[in-house]
Coordinates of N, CA and C in Angstrom, one line a residue:
M1 N 0.8 -1.2 0.0 CA 0.0 0.0 0.0 C 0.9 1.2 0.0
R2 N 0.4 2.2 -0.7 CA 1.1 3.5 -0.8 C 0.1 4.6 -0.5
K3 N 0.7 5.7 -0.1 CA -0.2 6.9 0.2 C -0.9 7.4 -1.1
S4 N -0.2 7.3 -2.2 CA -0.8 7.9 -3.4 C -1.9 6.9 -4.1
V5 N -1.9 5.7 -3.6 CA -2.8 4.7 -4.2 C -4.0 4.5 -3.3
K6 N -5.2 4.6 -3.8 CA -6.4 4.4 -3.1 C -6.6 2.9 -2.9
F7 N -7.0 2.5 -1.6 CA -7.3 1.1 -1.3 C -8.7 0.8 -1.7
E8 N -9.0 -0.2 -2.4 CA -10.3 -0.6 -2.8 C -10.7 -1.9 -2.1
W9 N -11.8 -1.9 -1.3 CA -12.3 -3.0 -0.6 C -13.2 -3.8 -1.6
T10 N -12.7 -4.9 -2.1 CA -13.4 -5.7 -3.1 C -14.3 -6.8 -2.4
D11 N -15.1 -7.5 -3.2 CA -15.8 -8.6 -2.7 C -14.9 -9.7 -2.1
E12 N -13.8 -9.9 -2.8 CA -12.8 -10.9 -2.3 C -12.3 -10.6 -1.0
C13 N -12.0 -9.3 -0.8 CA -11.5 -8.8 0.5 C -12.6 -9.0 1.6
E14 N -13.8 -8.8 1.3 CA -14.9 -9.0 2.2 C -15.1 -10.4 2.6
Q15 N -15.0 -11.3 1.6 CA -15.1 -12.8 1.9 C -13.9 -13.2 2.8
S16 N -12.8 -12.8 2.5 CA -11.6 -13.2 3.3 C -11.7 -12.7 4.7
F17 N -12.2 -11.4 4.9 CA -12.4 -10.9 6.2 C -13.5 -11.6 7.0
Q18 N -14.6 -12.0 6.3 CA -15.6 -12.8 7.0 C -15.1 -14.2 7.4
E19 N -14.3 -14.8 6.6 CA -13.8 -16.1 6.9 C -12.8 -16.0 8.1
L20 N -12.0 -15.0 8.1 CA -11.1 -14.8 9.2 C -11.8 -14.6 10.5
K21 N -12.9 -13.7 10.5 CA -13.7 -13.5 11.7 C -14.3 -14.8 12.2
K22 N -14.8 -15.6 11.2 CA -15.4 -16.9 11.6 C -14.4 -17.8 12.3
R23 N -13.2 -17.9 11.7 CA -12.2 -18.8 12.3 C -11.7 -18.3 13.6
L24 N -11.6 -17.0 13.8 CA -11.1 -16.5 15.1 C -12.2 -16.6 16.2
T25 N -13.4 -16.7 15.9 CA -14.5 -16.7 16.9 C -15.1 -18.0 17.1
T26 N -14.7 -19.1 16.4 CA -15.2 -20.4 16.7 C -14.1 -21.3 17.2
A27 N -14.4 -22.1 18.1 CA -13.4 -23.0 18.7 C -13.1 -24.2 17.8
P28 N -11.9 -24.6 17.7 CA -11.5 -25.7 16.9 C -12.1 -27.0 17.4
V29 N -12.5 -27.9 16.6 CA -13.2 -29.1 17.0 C -12.1 -30.2 17.2
L30 N -12.1 -30.8 18.3 CA -11.1 -31.9 18.5 C -11.7 -33.2 17.9
V31 N -10.8 -34.1 17.4 CA -11.3 -35.3 16.8 C -11.0 -36.5 17.8
I32 N -11.8 -37.5 17.6 CA -11.5 -38.8 18.4 C -10.4 -39.5 17.6
P33 N -9.4 -40.0 18.2 CA -8.3 -40.6 17.5 C -8.7 -42.0 17.0
S34 N -8.1 -42.4 15.9 CA -8.3 -43.7 15.3 C -7.1 -44.5 15.6
T35 N -7.3 -45.8 16.0 CA -6.2 -46.7 16.3 C -5.4 -47.2 15.1
D36 N -6.0 -47.0 13.9 CA -5.4 -47.4 12.7 C -4.5 -46.4 12.1
E37 N -4.4 -45.2 12.5 CA -3.6 -44.2 12.0 C -2.5 -43.8 12.9
G38 N -1.4 -43.2 12.3 CA -0.3 -42.7 13.1 C -0.6 -41.3 13.7
F39 N 0.3 -40.8 14.5 CA 0.1 -39.5 15.2 C 1.3 -38.6 14.9
V40 N 1.0 -37.3 15.0 CA 2.0 -36.3 14.9 C 2.0 -35.5 16.1
I41 N 3.2 -35.2 16.7 CA 3.3 -34.3 17.9 C 4.1 -33.1 17.5
Y42 N 3.6 -32.0 17.8 CA 4.3 -30.7 17.7 C 4.6 -30.2 19.1
S43 N 5.9 -30.0 19.5 CA 6.2 -29.5 20.8 C 7.0 -28.3 20.7
D44 N 7.0 -27.5 21.8 CA 7.8 -26.3 21.9 C 8.0 -26.0 23.4
A45 N 9.0 -25.2 23.7 CA 9.3 -24.8 25.0 C 9.7 -23.3 25.0
S46 N 9.5 -22.7 26.2 CA 10.0 -21.3 26.4 C 10.5 -21.3 27.8
H47 N 11.0 -20.1 28.3 CA 11.5 -20.0 29.6 C 10.3 -19.9 30.6
Q48 N 9.1 -20.0 30.2 CA 7.9 -19.9 31.0 C 7.2 -21.3 31.1
G49 N 7.2 -22.1 30.0 CA 6.5 -23.3 30.0 C 6.8 -24.2 28.8
L50 N 6.0 -25.3 28.8 CA 6.1 -26.3 27.8 C 4.8 -26.5 27.1
G51 N 4.7 -26.7 25.8 CA 3.5 -26.9 25.1 C 3.6 -27.9 24.0
C52 N 2.5 -28.6 23.7 CA 2.5 -29.6 22.7 C 1.1 -29.8 22.2
V53 N 1.0 -30.3 20.9 CA -0.2 -30.7 20.3 C -0.1 -32.1 19.7
L54 N -1.2 -32.9 19.9 CA -1.2 -34.2 19.3 C -2.2 -34.1 18.2
M55 N -1.8 -34.6 17.0 CA -2.6 -34.5 15.8 C -2.7 -35.8 15.1
Q56 N -3.7 -36.0 14.3 CA -3.9 -37.2 13.5 C -4.6 -36.7 12.2
N57 N -3.9 -37.0 11.1 CA -4.5 -36.7 9.8 C -4.7 -35.2 9.7
G58 N -3.8 -34.4 10.2 CA -3.9 -32.9 10.1 C -5.0 -32.3 11.0
R59 N -5.6 -33.0 11.9 CA -6.6 -32.5 12.8 C -6.2 -32.7 14.3
V60 N -6.5 -31.8 15.1 CA -6.1 -31.8 16.5 C -6.9 -32.8 17.3
V61 N -6.1 -33.7 18.0 CA -6.7 -34.6 19.0 C -6.8 -34.0 20.3
T62 N -5.7 -33.4 20.8 CA -5.6 -32.7 22.1 C -4.5 -31.8 22.2
Y63 N -4.6 -30.8 23.1 CA -3.5 -29.9 23.4 C -3.0 -30.1 24.8
A64 N -1.8 -29.7 25.1 CA -1.3 -29.8 26.5 C -0.3 -28.7 26.7
S65 N -0.2 -28.2 28.0 CA 0.8 -27.3 28.3 C 1.0 -27.3 29.8
R66 N 2.1 -26.8 30.3 CA 2.3 -26.6 31.7 C 3.4 -25.6 31.9
Q67 N 3.4 -25.0 33.1 CA 4.4 -24.0 33.5 C 5.7 -24.8 33.9
L68 N 6.8 -24.1 33.8 CA 8.1 -24.8 34.2 C 8.1 -24.8 35.8
R69 N 8.7 -25.8 36.3 CA 9.0 -25.9 37.7 C 10.2 -25.0 38.0
N70 N 10.4 -24.6 39.3 CA 11.5 -23.7 39.6 C 12.8 -24.2 39.1
H71 N 13.1 -25.4 39.3 CA 14.5 -25.9 38.9 C 14.6 -26.0 37.4
E72 N 13.5 -26.1 36.7 CA 13.6 -26.2 35.2 C 13.9 -24.9 34.6
K73 N 13.6 -23.8 35.3 CA 13.9 -22.4 34.8 C 15.3 -22.2 34.5
N74 N 16.2 -23.0 35.1 CA 17.6 -22.9 34.9 C 18.2 -23.8 33.8
Y75 N 17.3 -24.6 33.2 CA 17.7 -25.5 32.1 C 18.1 -24.7 30.8
P76 N 19.1 -25.2 30.1 CA 19.4 -24.6 28.8 C 18.3 -24.9 27.8
T77 N 18.3 -24.2 26.7 CA 17.2 -24.3 25.8 C 17.0 -25.7 25.2
H78 N 18.1 -26.4 24.9 CA 17.9 -27.7 24.3 C 17.3 -28.7 25.3
D79 N 17.6 -28.5 26.6 CA 17.0 -29.4 27.6 C 15.5 -29.1 27.7
L80 N 15.1 -27.8 27.6 CA 13.7 -27.5 27.7 C 12.9 -28.0 26.5
E81 N 13.5 -28.0 25.3 CA 12.9 -28.5 24.2 C 12.7 -30.0 24.3
L82 N 13.7 -30.7 24.8 CA 13.6 -32.1 25.0 C 12.6 -32.4 26.1
A83 N 12.5 -31.6 27.1 CA 11.5 -31.8 28.2 C 10.1 -31.7 27.7
A84 N 9.9 -30.8 26.7 CA 8.6 -30.7 26.0 C 8.2 -32.0 25.3
V85 N 9.2 -32.6 24.6 CA 8.9 -33.8 23.9 C 8.6 -34.9 24.9
V86 N 9.4 -35.0 26.0 CA 9.2 -36.1 27.0 C 7.8 -35.9 27.7
F87 N 7.5 -34.6 28.0 CA 6.2 -34.3 28.6 C 5.0 -34.8 27.7
A88 N 5.1 -34.6 26.4 CA 4.1 -35.0 25.4 C 4.0 -36.6 25.4
L89 N 5.2 -37.2 25.3 CA 5.2 -38.7 25.2 C 4.6 -39.3 26.4
K90 N 5.0 -38.8 27.6 CA 4.4 -39.4 28.9 C 2.9 -39.2 29.0
L91 N 2.5 -38.0 28.7 CA 1.1 -37.6 28.8 C 0.2 -38.4 27.9
W92 N 0.7 -38.6 26.7 CA -0.2 -39.3 25.6 C 0.2 -40.7 25.3
R93 N 1.0 -41.3 26.2 CA 1.5 -42.7 26.0 C 0.3 -43.7 25.7
H94 N -0.8 -43.5 26.3 CA -1.9 -44.4 26.0 C -2.4 -44.3 24.6
Y95 N -2.3 -43.2 24.0 CA -2.6 -43.0 22.5 C -1.5 -43.7 21.7
L96 N -0.3 -43.5 22.1 CA 0.9 -43.8 21.3 C 1.4 -45.2 21.3
Y97 N 1.0 -46.0 22.3 CA 1.5 -47.4 22.4 C 1.1 -48.1 21.1
G98 N 2.2 -48.6 20.4 CA 1.9 -49.4 19.2 C 1.6 -48.6 18.0
A99 N 1.6 -47.3 18.1 CA 1.2 -46.5 16.9 C 2.5 -45.8 16.3
R100 N 2.4 -45.5 15.1 CA 3.5 -44.7 14.5 C 3.4 -43.3 14.9
C101 N 4.5 -42.7 15.2 CA 4.4 -41.3 15.7 C 5.6 -40.5 15.2
E102 N 5.3 -39.3 14.7 CA 6.3 -38.3 14.2 C 6.3 -37.2 15.2
I103 N 7.5 -36.7 15.5 CA 7.6 -35.6 16.5 C 8.3 -34.4 15.8
Y104 N 7.7 -33.3 15.9 CA 8.3 -32.1 15.3 C 8.6 -31.1 16.5
T105 N 9.8 -30.5 16.4 CA 10.3 -29.5 17.3 C 11.1 -28.5 16.5
D106 N 11.1 -27.3 17.0 CA 11.8 -26.2 16.3 C 13.3 -26.1 16.7
H107 N 13.8 -27.0 17.5 CA 15.1 -26.9 18.0 C 16.0 -27.9 17.2
K108 N 16.9 -27.3 16.4 CA 17.7 -28.1 15.5 C 18.6 -29.2 16.2
S109 N 19.1 -28.9 17.4 CA 20.0 -29.9 18.0 C 19.4 -31.2 18.3
L110 N 18.0 -31.2 18.5 CA 17.3 -32.4 18.9 C 17.1 -33.3 17.6
K111 N 17.3 -32.7 16.5 CA 17.2 -33.4 15.2 C 18.1 -34.7 15.1
Y112 N 19.2 -34.6 15.8 CA 20.2 -35.7 15.6 C 20.2 -36.7 16.8
L113 N 19.2 -36.6 17.6 CA 19.1 -37.6 18.7 C 18.8 -39.0 18.1
D114 N 19.4 -40.0 18.6 CA 19.0 -41.4 18.2 C 18.2 -42.1 19.3

């Protein structure tokens, strides 16, 4: 956008705006997991807490998060990222037993763990 160019609100802009409002004001629906399908876990950590999402076929099964304990606040970043993965695996082990599972984290050093 530039000062000299007039902004025109088109029908496409209106449709996009209405869709955005709809998605922001409705709660996402959780799905019941299938025992025949694999799972995907996305995990992340900060210096305040751990968070993770369990998904199946691109749809959310459940979310989880927790605050860090006092001693965990001193952990280096790679340990916190690994703690988020362990938190997810322990919490959702009843879903994951015998199932294929992919884990995604944004911390590159965890990529090389065996």
